[in-house]
Short mmCIF file of C-alpha atoms in Angstrom, two decimals:
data_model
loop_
_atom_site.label_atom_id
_atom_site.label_comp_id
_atom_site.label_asym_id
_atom_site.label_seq_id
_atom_site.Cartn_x
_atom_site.Cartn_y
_atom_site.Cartn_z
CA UNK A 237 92.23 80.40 134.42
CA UNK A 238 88.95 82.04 134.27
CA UNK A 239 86.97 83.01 131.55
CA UNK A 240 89.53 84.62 128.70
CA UNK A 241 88.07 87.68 126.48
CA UNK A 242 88.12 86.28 122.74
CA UNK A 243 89.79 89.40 121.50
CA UNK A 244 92.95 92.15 122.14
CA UNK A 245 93.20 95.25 120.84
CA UNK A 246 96.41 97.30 121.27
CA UNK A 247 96.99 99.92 123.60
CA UNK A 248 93.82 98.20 125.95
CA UNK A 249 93.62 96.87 129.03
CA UNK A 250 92.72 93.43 128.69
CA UNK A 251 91.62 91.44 132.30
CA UNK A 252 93.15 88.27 133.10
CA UNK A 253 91.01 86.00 135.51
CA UNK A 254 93.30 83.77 137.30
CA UNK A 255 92.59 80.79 140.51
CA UNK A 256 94.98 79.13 142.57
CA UNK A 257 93.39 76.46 144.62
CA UNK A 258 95.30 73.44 146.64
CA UNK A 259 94.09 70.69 144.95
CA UNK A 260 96.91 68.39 147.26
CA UNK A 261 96.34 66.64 151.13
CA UNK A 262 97.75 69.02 152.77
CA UNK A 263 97.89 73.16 153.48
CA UNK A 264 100.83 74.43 151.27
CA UNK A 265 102.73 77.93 152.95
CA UNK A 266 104.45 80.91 150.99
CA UNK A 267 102.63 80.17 147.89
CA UNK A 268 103.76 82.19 144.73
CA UNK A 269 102.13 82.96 141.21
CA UNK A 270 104.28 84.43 138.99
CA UNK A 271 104.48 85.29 135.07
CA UNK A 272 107.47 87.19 133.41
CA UNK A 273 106.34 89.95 131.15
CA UNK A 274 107.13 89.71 127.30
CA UNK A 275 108.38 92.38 125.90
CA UNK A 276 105.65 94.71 124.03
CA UNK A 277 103.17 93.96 127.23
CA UNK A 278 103.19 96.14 130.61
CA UNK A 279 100.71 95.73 133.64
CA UNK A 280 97.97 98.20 133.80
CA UNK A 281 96.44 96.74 137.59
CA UNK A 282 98.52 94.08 139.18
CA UNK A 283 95.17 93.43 141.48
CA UNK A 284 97.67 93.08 144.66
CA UNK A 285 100.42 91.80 142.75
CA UNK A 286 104.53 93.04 142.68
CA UNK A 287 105.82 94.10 139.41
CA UNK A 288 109.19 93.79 139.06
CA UNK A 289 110.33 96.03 136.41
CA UNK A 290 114.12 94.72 136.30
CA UNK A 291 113.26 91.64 135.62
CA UNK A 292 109.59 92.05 134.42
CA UNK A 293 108.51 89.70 136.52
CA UNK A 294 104.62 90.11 138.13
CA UNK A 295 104.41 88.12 141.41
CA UNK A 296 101.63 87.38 144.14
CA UNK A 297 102.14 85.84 146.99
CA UNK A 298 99.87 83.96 149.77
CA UNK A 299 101.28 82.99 153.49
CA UNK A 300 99.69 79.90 153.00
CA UNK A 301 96.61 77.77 151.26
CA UNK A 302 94.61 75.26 152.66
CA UNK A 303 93.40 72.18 150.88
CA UNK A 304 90.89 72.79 148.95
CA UNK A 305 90.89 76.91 148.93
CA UNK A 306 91.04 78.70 146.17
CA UNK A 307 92.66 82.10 145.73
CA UNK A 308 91.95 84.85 142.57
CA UNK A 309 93.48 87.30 141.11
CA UNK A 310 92.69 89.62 137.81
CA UNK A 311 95.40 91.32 136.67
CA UNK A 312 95.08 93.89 133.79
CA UNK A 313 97.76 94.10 131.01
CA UNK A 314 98.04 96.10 128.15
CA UNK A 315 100.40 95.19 124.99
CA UNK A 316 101.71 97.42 122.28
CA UNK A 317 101.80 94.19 120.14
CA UNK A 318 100.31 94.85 116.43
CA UNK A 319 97.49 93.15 115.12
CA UNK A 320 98.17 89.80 114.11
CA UNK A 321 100.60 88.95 116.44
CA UNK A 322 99.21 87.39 120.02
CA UNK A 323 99.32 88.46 123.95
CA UNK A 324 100.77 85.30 125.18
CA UNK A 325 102.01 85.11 129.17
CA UNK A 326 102.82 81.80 131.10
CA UNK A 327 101.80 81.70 134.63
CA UNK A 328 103.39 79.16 137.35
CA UNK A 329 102.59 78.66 140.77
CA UNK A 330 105.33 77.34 143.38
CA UNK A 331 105.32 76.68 147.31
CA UNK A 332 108.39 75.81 150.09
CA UNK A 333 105.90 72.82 151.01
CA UNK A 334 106.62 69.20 149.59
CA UNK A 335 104.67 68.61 146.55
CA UNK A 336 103.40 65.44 144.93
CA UNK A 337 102.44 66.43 141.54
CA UNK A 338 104.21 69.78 139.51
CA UNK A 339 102.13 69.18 136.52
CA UNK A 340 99.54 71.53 137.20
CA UNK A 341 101.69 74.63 138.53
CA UNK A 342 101.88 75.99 134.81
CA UNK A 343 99.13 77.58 132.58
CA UNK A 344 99.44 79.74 129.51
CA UNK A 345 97.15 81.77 127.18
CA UNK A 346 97.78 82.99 123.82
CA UNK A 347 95.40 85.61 122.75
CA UNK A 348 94.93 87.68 119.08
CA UNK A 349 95.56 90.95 118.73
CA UNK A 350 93.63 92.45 115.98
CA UNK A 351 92.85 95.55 114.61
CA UNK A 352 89.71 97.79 116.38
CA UNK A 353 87.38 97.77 113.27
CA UNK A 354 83.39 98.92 113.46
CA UNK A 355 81.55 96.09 113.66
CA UNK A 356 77.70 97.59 114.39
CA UNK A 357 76.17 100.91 114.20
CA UNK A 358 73.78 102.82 115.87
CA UNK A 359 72.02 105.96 113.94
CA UNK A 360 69.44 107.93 115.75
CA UNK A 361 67.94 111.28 115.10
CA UNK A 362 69.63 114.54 116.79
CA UNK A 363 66.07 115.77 117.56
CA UNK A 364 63.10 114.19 118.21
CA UNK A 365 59.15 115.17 118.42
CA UNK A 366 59.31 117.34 115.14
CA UNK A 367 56.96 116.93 112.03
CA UNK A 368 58.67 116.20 108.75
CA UNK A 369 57.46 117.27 105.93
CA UNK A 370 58.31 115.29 102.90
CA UNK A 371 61.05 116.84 100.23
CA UNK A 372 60.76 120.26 102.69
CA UNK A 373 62.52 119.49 105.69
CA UNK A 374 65.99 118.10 106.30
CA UNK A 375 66.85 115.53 109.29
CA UNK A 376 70.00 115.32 111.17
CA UNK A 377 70.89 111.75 111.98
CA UNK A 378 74.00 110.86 114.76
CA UNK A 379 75.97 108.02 113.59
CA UNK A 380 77.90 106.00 116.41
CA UNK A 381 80.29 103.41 115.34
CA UNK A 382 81.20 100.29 117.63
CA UNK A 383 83.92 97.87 117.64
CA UNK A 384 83.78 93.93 117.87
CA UNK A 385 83.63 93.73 121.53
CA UNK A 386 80.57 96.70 121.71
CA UNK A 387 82.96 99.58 122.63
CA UNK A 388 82.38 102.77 121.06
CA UNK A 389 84.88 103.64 118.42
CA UNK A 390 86.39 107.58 119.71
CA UNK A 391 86.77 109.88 117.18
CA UNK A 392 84.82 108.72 113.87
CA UNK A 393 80.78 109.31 115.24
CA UNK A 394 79.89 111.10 112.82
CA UNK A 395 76.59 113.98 112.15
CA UNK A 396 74.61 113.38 108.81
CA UNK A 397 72.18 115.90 107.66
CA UNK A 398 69.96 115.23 104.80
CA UNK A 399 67.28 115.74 103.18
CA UNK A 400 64.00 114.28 103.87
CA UNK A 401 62.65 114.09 100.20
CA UNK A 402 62.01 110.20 100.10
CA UNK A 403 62.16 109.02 103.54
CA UNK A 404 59.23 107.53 104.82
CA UNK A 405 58.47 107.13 108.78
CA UNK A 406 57.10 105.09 110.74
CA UNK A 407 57.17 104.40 114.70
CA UNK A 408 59.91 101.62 114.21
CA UNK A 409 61.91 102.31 111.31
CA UNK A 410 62.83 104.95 108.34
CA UNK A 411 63.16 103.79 105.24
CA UNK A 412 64.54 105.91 102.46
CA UNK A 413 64.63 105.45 98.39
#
């Protein structure tokens, strides 16, 4: 496995790094990674994989791997899952060449799901390069709201007008009573 995102949100595609490499003494042929699908999560971008829908099984397949090589894949996958439940998928990799050791032809992950909540905000002025004059004026501010990961939150940016009675300037900040 590569690096994992720390967080899932439903109904987004989340990227799954994956590496085979031959870690045995000799070149293995017909190599296979495969994971079966739980229900509640789909692929999005098999990145050169087959998705089997009838069985929802996601395989990729190399003609062969020499020692040493390493192979990568990152599929995307979306679940439906609700928040507080976790994306969890087991991947296993088999060959038709003799192996010594099975033991490290499984990996799984088991990641959150939770709720897309703002977790920053960014409010800038709709205009710039106007003079303000104090208690005369009015100043409309655009309010963007992000999520935990730094994605923009669709449909709740907001436009706040308001008066300027108060507010005080300056070239890195307003403050306001």
């Amino acid at each position: 496995k590569g690096t994992l995102p720390l967080l899932v949100f439903p109904n987004t595609s989340v990227s799954i790094p994956l590496f085979v490499r031959n870690v045995g003494n000799a070149g293995a042929a017909d190599v296979r990674l495969r994971t079966t699908l739980p229900l509640g999560v789909s692929v999005d971008n098999a990145d050169g994989g087959v998705y089997d829908a009838a069985t929802r099984t996601l395989t990729w397949t190399w003609s062969s791997l020499a020692v040493n090589i390493t192979q990568s894949v990152t599929p995307t996958f979306i679940t439906t899952n609700a928040p507080g439940n976790n994306l969890s998928l087991t991947f296993n990799v088999g060959t038709i060449s003799n192996e010594v050791n099975l033991s490290n032809n499984t990996t799984s992950i088991n990641l959150p799901v939770i709720a897309r909540q703002p977790a920053s905000v960014i409010v800038e002025p709709v205009t710039r390069n106007y003079v303000i004059v104090d208690g005369v004026d009015s100043i409309q501010l655009r309010v963007n709201l992000f999520d935990q990961l730094g994605n923009p939150l669709s449909g709740v940016d907001g436009l706040v007008e308001t008066s300027v009675s108060g507010v005080n300037f300056d070239t890195n900040m307003v403050t306001t009573d």
